[in-house]
XYZ file of C-alpha atoms in Angstrom:
712
model
C -18.870 -6.050 -15.472
C -16.475 -6.368 -18.926
C -14.536 -3.236 -19.521
C -13.091 -4.463 -23.040
C -11.920 -1.474 -24.926
C -10.746 -3.456 -27.983
C -12.500 -5.560 -30.094
C -9.702 -7.338 -31.723
C -7.790 -10.494 -30.858
C -4.014 -10.682 -31.608
C -2.079 -13.835 -31.488
C 0.045 -13.321 -28.518
C 1.561 -16.709 -27.217
C 4.641 -16.308 -28.904
C 7.929 -17.219 -27.721
C 9.014 -14.518 -25.181
C 11.589 -13.071 -25.246
C 13.203 -13.723 -28.637
C 15.973 -15.654 -28.695
C 17.597 -14.901 -31.915
C 20.319 -12.916 -29.783
C 22.975 -14.064 -28.375
C 23.939 -13.277 -24.486
C 27.188 -12.100 -25.763
C 25.626 -9.786 -28.101
C 22.840 -8.577 -25.757
C 22.614 -4.878 -25.599
C 22.517 -3.037 -21.995
C 19.044 -3.105 -20.757
C 19.495 -2.129 -17.356
C 22.002 -2.369 -14.424
C 22.422 -2.696 -10.449
C 24.396 -1.011 -7.937
C 24.551 -1.758 -3.997
C 23.981 1.427 -1.843
C 27.181 3.127 -0.894
C 25.212 3.181 2.900
C 25.341 -0.361 3.356
C 28.564 -0.594 4.952
C 27.753 1.550 7.388
C 24.272 -0.006 7.906
C 26.067 -3.318 8.836
C 28.386 -1.370 11.408
C 25.756 0.222 12.918
C 23.579 -2.743 13.229
C 26.633 -4.488 15.279
C 26.436 -2.017 17.360
C 22.623 -1.636 18.061
C 22.691 -5.108 18.438
C 25.545 -4.631 21.478
C 23.070 -1.859 22.774
C 19.995 -4.370 22.625
C 22.255 -7.510 24.364
C 22.738 -4.918 27.136
C 19.123 -3.783 27.701
C 17.919 -7.472 28.001
C 20.911 -7.688 30.374
C 19.440 -4.977 32.529
C 16.043 -6.211 32.363
C 17.407 -9.837 33.677
C 19.037 -8.129 36.343
C 15.909 -5.978 37.238
C 13.415 -9.114 36.896
C 15.920 -11.178 39.226
C 16.484 -8.575 41.725
C 13.320 -7.162 42.427
C 12.280 -7.418 45.745
C 8.452 -5.672 45.557
C 5.658 -6.603 43.669
C 5.613 -3.518 42.193
C 8.867 -3.505 41.135
C 8.603 -7.256 39.313
C 5.186 -6.341 37.717
C 6.078 -3.296 35.839
C 9.498 -4.786 34.846
C 7.599 -7.397 32.811
C 5.882 -5.404 30.664
C 8.448 -3.556 29.382
C 10.922 -6.919 28.904
C 7.636 -7.643 26.618
C 7.523 -4.459 24.972
C 11.102 -4.423 24.189
C 11.578 -8.231 22.959
C 8.764 -6.745 20.456
C 10.754 -3.928 19.585
C 14.170 -6.055 19.061
C 12.296 -8.501 16.976
C 10.901 -5.979 14.514
C 14.596 -3.961 14.467
C 16.172 -7.728 13.829
C 13.978 -8.657 10.958
C 13.929 -4.824 9.714
C 17.550 -5.247 9.308
C 17.201 -7.952 6.742
C 15.945 -4.837 4.484
C 19.525 -3.078 5.268
C 21.908 -5.738 4.282
C 21.778 -5.649 0.718
C 19.887 -2.888 -1.140
C 19.975 -2.589 -4.579
C 19.461 0.675 -6.815
C 18.416 -0.304 -10.748
C 18.470 1.694 -13.471
C 17.009 0.841 -16.965
C 17.987 1.648 -20.492
C 14.827 1.769 -23.070
C 16.628 3.285 -25.715
C 18.294 0.042 -26.345
C 15.445 -1.312 -26.884
C 15.643 -1.298 -30.652
C 18.566 -3.208 -30.494
C 16.717 -6.376 -29.095
C 13.144 -5.897 -30.854
C 13.629 -4.383 -34.150
C 9.973 -4.747 -35.811
C 6.525 -3.685 -33.657
C 5.422 -7.075 -34.363
C 7.684 -8.743 -32.020
C 6.525 -6.424 -28.803
C 4.875 -9.120 -26.593
C 0.895 -7.911 -25.807
C 0.125 -6.732 -22.639
C -3.410 -7.270 -20.795
C -3.891 -4.291 -18.507
C -6.479 -4.908 -15.632
C -7.998 -2.073 -14.050
C -10.685 -3.034 -10.944
C -13.026 -0.735 -9.119
C -15.771 -1.437 -6.830
C -18.169 1.717 -5.853
C -18.726 4.347 -8.080
C -19.673 6.665 -5.288
C -16.302 5.928 -3.483
C -14.052 5.537 -6.612
C -15.718 8.192 -8.909
C -15.610 7.015 -12.418
C -14.342 9.672 -14.145
C -11.065 9.001 -12.008
C -11.475 5.343 -13.234
C -11.946 6.720 -17.075
C -8.499 8.665 -16.386
C -6.342 5.694 -15.290
C -7.573 3.990 -18.216
C -7.213 6.555 -20.929
C -3.897 6.929 -19.539
C -2.855 2.934 -20.057
C -3.902 2.677 -23.223
C -1.704 5.927 -24.451
C 1.574 4.274 -23.579
C 4.225 4.581 -26.231
C 3.873 0.856 -27.634
C 2.202 -0.739 -30.604
C -1.634 0.047 -30.181
C -2.547 -3.403 -31.333
C -0.485 -4.788 -28.617
C -2.424 -3.341 -25.385
C -5.923 -4.460 -24.321
C -7.403 -3.170 -21.392
C -9.528 -5.037 -18.902
C -12.045 -3.276 -16.626
C -13.614 -5.343 -13.608
C -16.757 -3.384 -11.815
C -16.717 -5.233 -8.645
C -19.863 -2.850 -8.019
C -21.930 -3.871 -11.099
C -22.610 -0.350 -11.797
C -24.171 0.965 -14.937
C -22.674 4.251 -14.279
C -19.218 3.161 -14.113
C -20.239 1.219 -17.302
C -21.870 4.331 -18.875
C -18.636 6.250 -17.946
C -16.434 3.895 -20.213
C -18.549 3.731 -23.198
C -18.076 7.639 -23.416
C -14.268 7.055 -22.274
C -14.196 4.634 -25.706
C -15.604 7.655 -27.742
C -12.971 10.028 -26.308
C -10.114 7.855 -26.751
C -10.673 8.431 -30.691
C -9.256 11.670 -30.228
C -7.364 11.582 -27.078
C -4.686 8.586 -27.998
C -3.820 10.303 -31.254
C -3.464 13.438 -29.795
C -0.917 12.122 -26.759
C 1.109 10.175 -29.637
C 1.064 13.081 -32.124
C 2.341 15.835 -29.644
C 4.014 13.446 -27.129
C 2.299 14.328 -23.889
C 3.817 12.734 -21.004
C 1.057 13.408 -18.973
C -1.379 10.913 -20.526
C -4.335 11.141 -17.879
C -6.495 13.800 -19.700
C -7.346 15.310 -16.245
C -3.469 15.315 -15.038
C -2.666 16.920 -18.626
C -5.462 19.863 -18.576
C -4.547 20.499 -14.902
C -1.656 21.221 -15.802
C -2.770 24.487 -17.657
C -1.053 23.245 -21.326
C -4.155 24.072 -23.366
C -1.981 26.841 -25.604
C -2.772 25.651 -29.055
C -6.076 25.458 -30.968
C -5.763 21.524 -31.277
C -5.179 21.015 -27.050
C -8.430 23.508 -26.637
C -10.690 21.213 -28.926
C -9.500 18.072 -27.314
C -10.069 19.918 -23.654
C -13.441 21.061 -24.945
C -14.709 17.509 -25.909
C -13.047 16.233 -22.210
C -14.954 18.602 -20.591
C -18.486 17.439 -22.525
C -17.937 14.059 -21.687
C -16.681 15.017 -17.740
C -20.191 16.831 -17.846
C -22.425 13.774 -18.906
C -20.850 11.797 -16.716
C -21.065 13.789 -13.353
C -24.509 14.572 -14.420
C -25.287 10.934 -14.402
C -23.550 10.443 -10.778
C -25.895 13.238 -9.334
C -28.887 11.623 -10.914
C -27.799 7.986 -9.416
C -28.557 6.753 -13.027
C -28.600 6.703 -16.590
C -31.302 8.634 -18.043
C -32.549 7.952 -21.827
C -31.770 11.357 -22.837
C -27.983 10.292 -22.212
C -27.988 6.967 -24.061
C -26.650 7.617 -27.792
C -26.674 4.894 -30.080
C -28.205 1.194 -30.038
C -24.850 -0.149 -28.485
C -24.831 1.815 -25.345
C -28.960 0.953 -25.404
C -28.278 -2.758 -25.785
C -25.319 -2.763 -22.744
C -27.072 -0.801 -20.474
C -30.228 -2.638 -21.142
C -28.949 -5.703 -19.278
C -28.949 -3.633 -15.910
C -31.625 -3.598 -13.673
C -32.382 -1.782 -10.375
C -31.949 -5.156 -8.223
C -28.754 -5.508 -9.539
C -26.190 -5.052 -5.873
C -22.388 -5.470 -5.545
C -23.167 -8.988 -4.878
C -25.779 -10.044 -7.343
C -24.951 -8.205 -10.755
C -23.578 -9.373 -14.638
C -20.356 -11.408 -14.704
C -17.277 -9.337 -13.954
C -13.535 -9.718 -15.506
C -11.208 -12.033 -14.296
C -7.271 -12.698 -15.265
C -8.479 -15.714 -16.491
C -11.331 -14.558 -18.527
C -8.204 -12.339 -20.342
C -6.749 -15.899 -21.299
C -9.622 -16.699 -23.253
C -9.892 -13.374 -25.555
C -6.352 -12.277 -25.736
C -4.144 -14.340 -23.733
C -1.192 -11.814 -23.667
C 2.142 -12.817 -22.123
C 2.344 -10.038 -19.620
C 0.067 -8.856 -17.160
C -0.373 -5.250 -15.689
C -2.773 -4.777 -12.601
C -3.894 -1.634 -11.864
C -5.478 0.564 -9.189
C -8.264 2.319 -10.507
C -7.250 5.381 -9.232
C -3.613 5.128 -10.312
C -2.897 6.451 -13.749
C 0.232 6.234 -15.889
C 2.326 9.014 -15.301
C 5.153 7.891 -17.720
C 4.362 7.193 -21.483
C 7.777 4.905 -21.527
C 6.575 2.540 -18.660
C 5.987 -0.584 -20.741
C 9.681 -0.313 -22.130
C 11.204 0.213 -19.278
C 9.142 -2.974 -17.943
C 10.520 -4.571 -20.953
C 13.952 -4.091 -20.195
C 13.641 -6.974 -17.460
C 11.481 -9.069 -19.224
C 13.310 -8.742 -23.100
C 16.392 -10.129 -20.823
C 16.698 -13.798 -21.795
C 19.284 -14.213 -18.993
C 16.776 -12.981 -16.157
C 13.236 -13.906 -18.048
C 12.766 -17.683 -17.294
C 13.030 -17.093 -13.451
C 11.366 -13.649 -13.377
C 7.859 -13.193 -12.371
C 7.257 -9.827 -12.106
C 8.826 -6.053 -12.222
C 7.012 -3.567 -9.201
C 6.818 -0.025 -9.865
C 6.105 1.915 -6.469
C 2.955 3.514 -6.015
C 3.303 7.784 -5.727
C 0.876 9.522 -4.607
C -0.127 13.443 -6.317
C -2.732 15.930 -3.964
C -0.707 15.553 -1.265
C -0.072 18.489 0.801
C 3.081 20.285 1.308
C 4.256 18.298 4.624
C 2.247 15.332 3.698
C 0.333 15.280 6.926
C -0.901 12.000 7.266
C 2.638 10.317 6.261
C 0.938 8.640 2.717
C 4.127 9.172 0.908
C 5.044 5.780 2.295
C 8.553 6.708 1.983
C 9.991 3.073 3.703
C 7.186 0.638 2.923
C 6.879 1.343 -0.734
C 10.196 3.224 -1.963
C 13.024 2.206 0.957
C 12.063 -1.666 2.224
C 11.453 -2.688 -1.400
C 15.164 -1.649 -2.579
C 16.506 -4.351 0.746
C 14.266 -6.715 -0.779
C 15.435 -6.129 -4.269
C 18.965 -7.219 -3.287
C 17.612 -10.599 -2.375
C 15.013 -12.888 -3.702
C 13.012 -9.546 -4.487
C 10.519 -7.166 -3.758
C 6.835 -7.867 -2.798
C 3.803 -7.239 -4.855
C 1.653 -4.312 -3.450
C -1.717 -4.670 -5.500
C -1.062 -1.710 -8.185
C 1.611 -1.103 -10.930
C 3.063 -4.697 -11.167
C 3.607 -6.223 -14.647
C 3.529 -9.767 -14.319
C 4.717 -12.748 -16.566
C 1.312 -15.131 -17.431
C 3.370 -18.051 -17.201
C 4.278 -17.545 -13.651
C 0.649 -18.017 -12.230
C 1.054 -21.458 -13.565
C 3.490 -22.999 -11.268
C 6.681 -22.794 -10.849
C 9.717 -21.942 -13.668
C 10.357 -25.799 -13.993
C 7.179 -27.235 -12.672
C 4.222 -26.053 -15.224
C 0.755 -26.565 -13.872
C -1.679 -27.384 -16.868
C -4.868 -25.526 -16.352
C -8.440 -28.041 -16.840
C -9.130 -25.587 -19.910
C -6.759 -25.807 -22.906
C -7.707 -22.303 -23.554
C -6.254 -20.589 -20.255
C -2.917 -21.959 -20.498
C -0.014 -19.198 -21.106
C 0.816 -20.725 -24.182
C -2.323 -21.044 -25.827
C -3.052 -19.003 -29.481
C -6.084 -17.312 -29.376
C -7.733 -17.283 -32.789
C -11.433 -16.244 -32.357
C -12.224 -12.583 -32.417
C -12.909 -10.948 -28.443
C -16.697 -10.389 -29.907
C -17.104 -14.076 -31.106
C -20.138 -16.195 -29.996
C -17.593 -18.564 -28.865
C -14.890 -16.421 -27.000
C -17.865 -14.402 -25.365
C -19.574 -17.540 -24.170
C -16.067 -19.317 -22.706
C -15.425 -15.562 -20.954
C -18.764 -16.032 -19.216
C -17.664 -19.474 -18.481
C -14.514 -19.172 -16.778
C -15.711 -15.529 -14.795
C -18.396 -17.432 -13.073
C -17.403 -17.531 -8.964
C -18.297 -21.323 -9.253
C -15.753 -21.793 -11.965
C -12.778 -21.767 -9.588
C -14.793 -24.686 -7.223
C -12.990 -27.638 -7.041
C -10.013 -26.469 -9.372
C -6.644 -25.224 -8.704
C -7.151 -21.553 -9.125
C -6.377 -19.504 -6.036
C -4.320 -21.904 -4.649
C -1.588 -23.280 -6.974
C -2.464 -21.252 -10.075
C -3.582 -17.603 -10.820
C -3.723 -15.094 -7.381
C -3.654 -16.801 -4.187
C -6.449 -16.325 -2.014
C -7.222 -16.546 1.990
C -5.879 -13.450 2.879
C -7.238 -9.657 2.468
C -4.213 -8.997 1.152
C -3.883 -11.468 -1.324
C -1.588 -9.416 -3.178
C 1.329 -9.708 -0.300
C 0.454 -13.327 0.008
C 0.745 -14.269 -3.886
C 4.187 -12.645 -4.075
C 5.418 -14.650 -1.627
C 3.494 -17.789 -2.810
C 5.460 -17.227 -6.440
C 8.674 -16.886 -4.818
C 8.409 -20.320 -2.869
C 7.733 -21.621 -6.234
C 11.142 -20.363 -7.442
C 10.369 -16.978 -9.026
C 12.365 -13.682 -8.624
C 10.876 -10.267 -8.783
C 11.941 -6.771 -9.501
C 11.604 -3.382 -8.086
C 11.738 -0.540 -10.658
C 11.801 2.903 -9.421
C 12.633 5.285 -12.107
C 13.140 9.004 -11.602
C 9.713 10.304 -12.969
C 7.174 8.344 -11.135
C 5.662 5.534 -13.362
C 1.700 5.719 -11.515
C 0.274 8.440 -9.447
C -2.893 8.105 -7.640
C -5.190 9.541 -4.959
C -4.396 9.197 -1.309
C -6.666 9.456 1.349
C -6.878 13.018 2.819
C -9.712 11.857 5.366
C -7.510 10.399 8.697
C -10.711 7.983 9.229
C -10.438 6.609 5.573
C -6.570 6.209 6.301
C -6.738 4.553 9.494
C -9.542 2.191 8.347
C -7.552 1.237 5.210
C -4.737 0.495 7.550
C -6.862 -1.578 10.117
C -7.618 -3.589 7.094
C -4.066 -4.029 6.024
C -3.406 -5.136 9.974
C -5.800 -8.043 9.563
C -4.717 -8.943 5.921
C -1.105 -9.301 7.352
C -2.290 -11.445 10.107
C -4.542 -13.505 8.180
C -1.035 -13.756 6.062
C 0.471 -14.924 9.469
C -1.727 -18.101 10.241
C -2.203 -19.159 6.993
C -1.277 -22.969 6.311
C 1.223 -21.864 3.989
C 2.666 -19.080 5.632
C 6.425 -17.149 5.854
C 6.697 -18.726 9.509
C 5.552 -22.438 8.469
C 7.319 -22.736 4.875
C 9.656 -19.660 4.404
C 13.053 -20.765 5.575
C 13.112 -23.939 3.673
C 11.525 -22.128 0.428
C 13.235 -18.780 -0.118
C 15.831 -18.827 2.597
C 16.175 -16.934 6.045
C 16.657 -13.347 5.130
C 13.842 -13.277 2.495
C 11.809 -15.105 4.894
C 12.522 -12.817 7.812
C 11.577 -9.926 5.289
C 8.150 -11.295 5.224
C 7.764 -11.880 9.142
C 9.041 -8.089 9.486
C 6.044 -7.122 7.451
C 3.372 -10.156 8.729
C 4.511 -8.730 12.132
C 3.342 -5.238 11.976
C 0.327 -5.223 13.694
C 2.559 -6.002 17.157
C 3.981 -2.783 16.785
C 0.586 -1.985 18.783
C 2.160 -3.801 22.094
C 4.956 -1.781 22.589
C 3.469 1.623 21.521
C 0.610 0.998 24.159
C 3.117 -0.072 26.827
C 5.021 3.078 26.112
C 2.223 5.139 25.928
C 0.266 4.566 29.066
C 2.444 2.809 31.977
C 5.333 5.183 32.468
C 3.159 8.255 32.106
C 0.483 6.432 35.374
C 3.730 5.352 36.886
C 4.517 9.205 37.391
C 1.478 9.749 38.227
C 1.967 7.822 41.078
C 5.154 8.687 41.817
C 6.906 5.944 40.922
C 10.135 6.222 38.996
C 10.231 2.972 36.213
C 13.861 3.907 34.507
C 17.377 4.698 35.468
C 18.135 8.310 37.075
C 19.708 10.477 34.736
C 22.689 10.185 36.472
C 23.319 6.267 35.707
C 25.173 5.340 32.834
C 22.186 2.987 31.917
C 19.991 6.499 31.049
C 22.717 6.709 28.316
C 21.421 3.420 26.966
C 18.125 4.059 26.440
C 18.757 7.396 25.089
C 21.194 5.913 22.375
C 18.365 3.255 21.476
C 16.411 5.621 20.896
C 17.878 9.029 19.208
C 20.020 6.241 17.075
C 16.772 4.486 15.564
C 15.256 7.924 14.888
C 18.123 9.320 12.983
C 18.782 6.035 11.092
C 15.481 6.196 9.862
C 15.624 10.394 9.289
C 18.921 9.612 7.394
C 17.246 7.119 4.848
C 14.503 9.129 4.370
C 16.496 12.476 3.589
C 18.796 10.136 1.036
C 15.238 8.982 -0.469
C 14.538 12.551 -1.683
C 12.374 13.169 1.536
C 12.039 16.205 3.687
C 12.538 16.810 7.576
C 8.530 17.439 8.141
C 7.318 14.845 6.041
C 9.263 12.265 7.963
C 8.152 13.858 11.120
C 4.508 13.621 10.099
C 5.486 10.121 8.820
C 6.639 9.295 12.414
C 3.658 10.389 14.014
C 1.271 8.864 11.822
C 3.005 5.694 12.418
C 2.081 6.196 16.220
C -1.198 7.078 15.697
C -1.792 4.152 13.567
C -0.006 1.626 16.219
C -2.253 2.834 19.155
C -5.247 2.271 17.042
C -5.436 0.638 13.527
C -2.726 -2.065 14.197
C -4.283 -2.643 17.866
C -8.168 -2.567 16.246
C -6.712 -4.632 13.568
C -5.206 -7.147 15.921
C -8.432 -7.398 18.464
C -11.082 -7.794 14.753
C -8.495 -10.521 13.836
C -8.621 -12.131 17.205
C -12.786 -11.965 17.472
C -12.592 -13.252 13.678
C -10.720 -15.985 14.372
C -13.158 -16.940 17.301
C -16.227 -16.560 15.089
C -17.340 -13.279 16.786
C -16.980 -10.997 13.602
C -16.436 -11.094 10.158
C -14.368 -8.133 8.454
C -15.488 -6.895 4.960
C -13.911 -5.290 2.630
C -14.130 -1.695 3.151
C -13.397 0.677 -0.113
C -11.412 3.768 0.974
C -13.090 6.411 -0.497
C -11.591 8.408 -3.320
C -14.188 11.100 -3.488
C -13.172 14.471 -2.079
C -15.059 17.390 -0.395
C -13.989 20.485 -1.160
C -14.015 22.006 2.551
C -12.141 18.589 3.672
C -9.297 19.628 0.746
C -9.085 23.183 2.122
C -8.718 21.746 5.967
C -6.138 19.161 4.454
C -4.069 21.629 1.988
C -3.822 23.715 5.651
C -2.119 20.563 7.173
C -5.211 20.361 9.819
C -6.150 16.622 11.161
C -9.379 15.324 10.263
C -11.621 14.204 13.624
C -14.668 15.349 12.685
C -16.358 12.004 13.043
C -16.922 9.665 15.847
C -14.859 6.381 15.223
C -13.543 3.884 17.934
C -10.069 4.273 16.060
C -9.475 7.710 17.408
C -9.961 6.254 21.152
C -6.998 5.022 22.054
C -4.601 8.157 20.616
C -6.870 10.498 22.280
C -6.685 8.653 25.254
C -2.505 8.794 24.709
C -2.774 12.012 24.576
C -4.621 13.062 27.736
C -2.738 10.364 29.771
C 0.875 12.349 28.275
C -0.688 15.759 28.973
C -1.880 15.427 32.663
C 0.706 12.771 33.667
C 4.017 15.091 33.802
C 1.956 18.194 35.377
C 0.203 16.165 38.214
C 3.256 13.575 38.801
C 5.776 16.831 38.852
C 3.527 18.665 41.700
C 2.875 15.544 43.838
C 6.992 14.905 43.223
C 8.231 18.291 44.389
C 5.610 18.414 47.205
C 7.210 15.227 48.625
C 10.265 16.548 48.548
C 11.980 13.706 46.148
C 14.399 14.193 43.787
C 13.244 14.156 39.932
C 16.144 12.522 38.398
C 14.776 9.189 38.614
C 11.661 10.255 36.810
C 13.336 12.267 33.807
C 13.257 9.652 31.162
C 9.297 9.286 31.933
C 9.095 13.145 31.900
C 10.883 12.886 28.583
C 8.726 10.288 27.021
C 5.331 12.559 28.346
C 6.851 15.149 26.441
C 7.601 13.351 23.207
C 4.103 12.341 23.408
C 2.663 15.486 23.673
C 4.749 16.931 20.790
C 3.123 14.065 18.263
C -0.311 14.747 20.338
C -0.310 18.456 19.275
C -3.260 17.872 16.433
C -5.372 15.894 19.246
C -5.039 18.793 21.411
C -5.652 21.265 18.505
C -8.693 19.603 17.750
C -9.999 19.282 20.895
C -9.548 22.986 22.340
C -8.535 25.195 19.510
C -10.415 24.224 16.355
C -14.086 25.278 15.449
C -14.314 23.946 11.948
C -16.249 20.355 11.057
C -12.632 18.799 11.406
C -12.651 19.341 15.149
C -12.822 16.227 17.786
C -15.841 14.831 18.017
C -17.603 15.513 21.339
C -18.184 11.918 21.837
C -14.567 10.865 21.143
C -13.658 13.355 23.867
C -15.402 12.140 26.154
C -15.441 8.703 25.885
C -11.524 9.008 25.883
C -11.732 10.971 29.101
C -13.942 8.773 31.017
C -11.430 5.949 30.149
C -8.637 8.129 31.290
C -10.062 8.581 34.459
C -10.881 4.992 35.081
C -7.238 3.689 34.044
C -5.799 6.207 36.510
C -8.216 5.233 39.339
C -6.981 1.573 38.807
C -3.510 2.392 38.586
C -3.611 4.332 41.889
C -5.259 1.109 43.435
C -2.808 -1.309 41.818
C 0.077 1.145 43.620
C -1.393 1.333 46.737
C -0.989 -3.055 46.601
């Protein structure tokens, strides 16, 4: 579906940035500085590396001095687990070696761009797929917020791509187009900061008569759209005017997600406006700062970096998180901390939303331009025809066809790169390999705010999809492992490798979540005694890694409760979403199953929201994703109770089992929401009986098998 909200063509293929200003007279548009904690990170990395080497020395001693079958068999899994942990630690250190913090000065742009006509045009792309999982009113608010930027109005074009081909979304945007005639002037006239109507009216700022009038118009539009959503189709009484009637007449009941009119793509915008700068935006991620375009221009307007600058990435932030961010959706490390480390090297990754691209970067490297098969798609093409001209529409429909890119370089060497569920990260990797750089821009006021999942199963399905995508990227012909070092250097390659190997966190987590506990049940000691100096090595490595991560989150304006929930969700995901993602990817590679792209639901239930605000985890539905974590919770609860009783009754000293008991205790603390959901809660979010039954049965089977193994 083409969601054009503008109908005028502009000459946007002008040279950018302006070259009239000499380098010596360029006003200060941006600065960057290293983090003050970098020397500490480097020193700690040396100490921690020594600890890792000592740990592997201990593993080597255990394996070569194994006198029994048991000692050898149970030394091997921990060698494997610690090898994966060491690899992840080593690749993560590249993110701590040279992180930088950036600052922009948009107030100086007027000294570089003196006239409105000199501002570069911007094409904004908003993607949606399912009106019932991504409510149209949320998409409408996103579109209205980016249309209302403090930027020359004629320089902004918004394109909406509806992969679901829904007439409901089309209707919502036709209503939004009418409301925008009131909203956009109101925002600029009153210098409104929150330019998403829903966010603005939610903040109770409707004190003036004008704002109350605008709110009444908005609520009327919202009521009409939500009524259409409830009915599931656009009734005749809601159709207003010939334009709506003509547009909606193209839809029929037989349209599906796989069979519907042409959708908008980046190459379509080339035939209509061809702006030199593109913004890709998730449908629920609205603009939270009207100055964002000018912040972006602080980099694109700098002729010293623009020739090699592919994109500027703003971190996606989230509104509506509860006090302690129960599900860890703040993503401090992946979204806010790690990108600063990448920014100090080749540049940050593209995360799929909140990213401004140079259109030129999608057509080969900085010094190796790839000419598209149609001259009109070139980033240097000057659009002459109005958007609604017959010629523009015919060309747009032609290049938007799914079959158009067959036998072309689109998706391989031009445009966004395909081949993975995480085509955003793969695209940034390929751009970096082509010689482009990127920048991470993280202003004090979040540039974009989106809706985070408040349902645990939605979150875990989303994470599972990400894990499958990282593994797909890992095994591709043009992957970081195969071409990274040669193209972007060792450190930048390790950045991507660290991310690509995320699913393998499931291996050490599963090993440490089950094997020490099963050994404790069978009175078998696996770790050094508490009086042994090697015990302090394990303690240092665990506590040191956790304290470093906590300090990083605190310095990034985090809190202890949010950090704790973040690490808890990391372990839950590692034992479930990461694990299932690995299994599903393996089966897919063998041709057994095929993963489908599942849209994470943005729709919210009132009761679900209330439970979320209380910090309660949502386990109410049956899902295999909940089974591994529930099994880990059960085994970590029963192992210290039964194990300690057996050891005490046999008269054996407990000092050889302290590490295993501590691991069980740590597991129990992190599993509290699971125990609560199984035993205490009675609401709809309590643990599904089937999940509990299956998990308990599998734990009993596991215990029985382990007992037989220990009898060998």
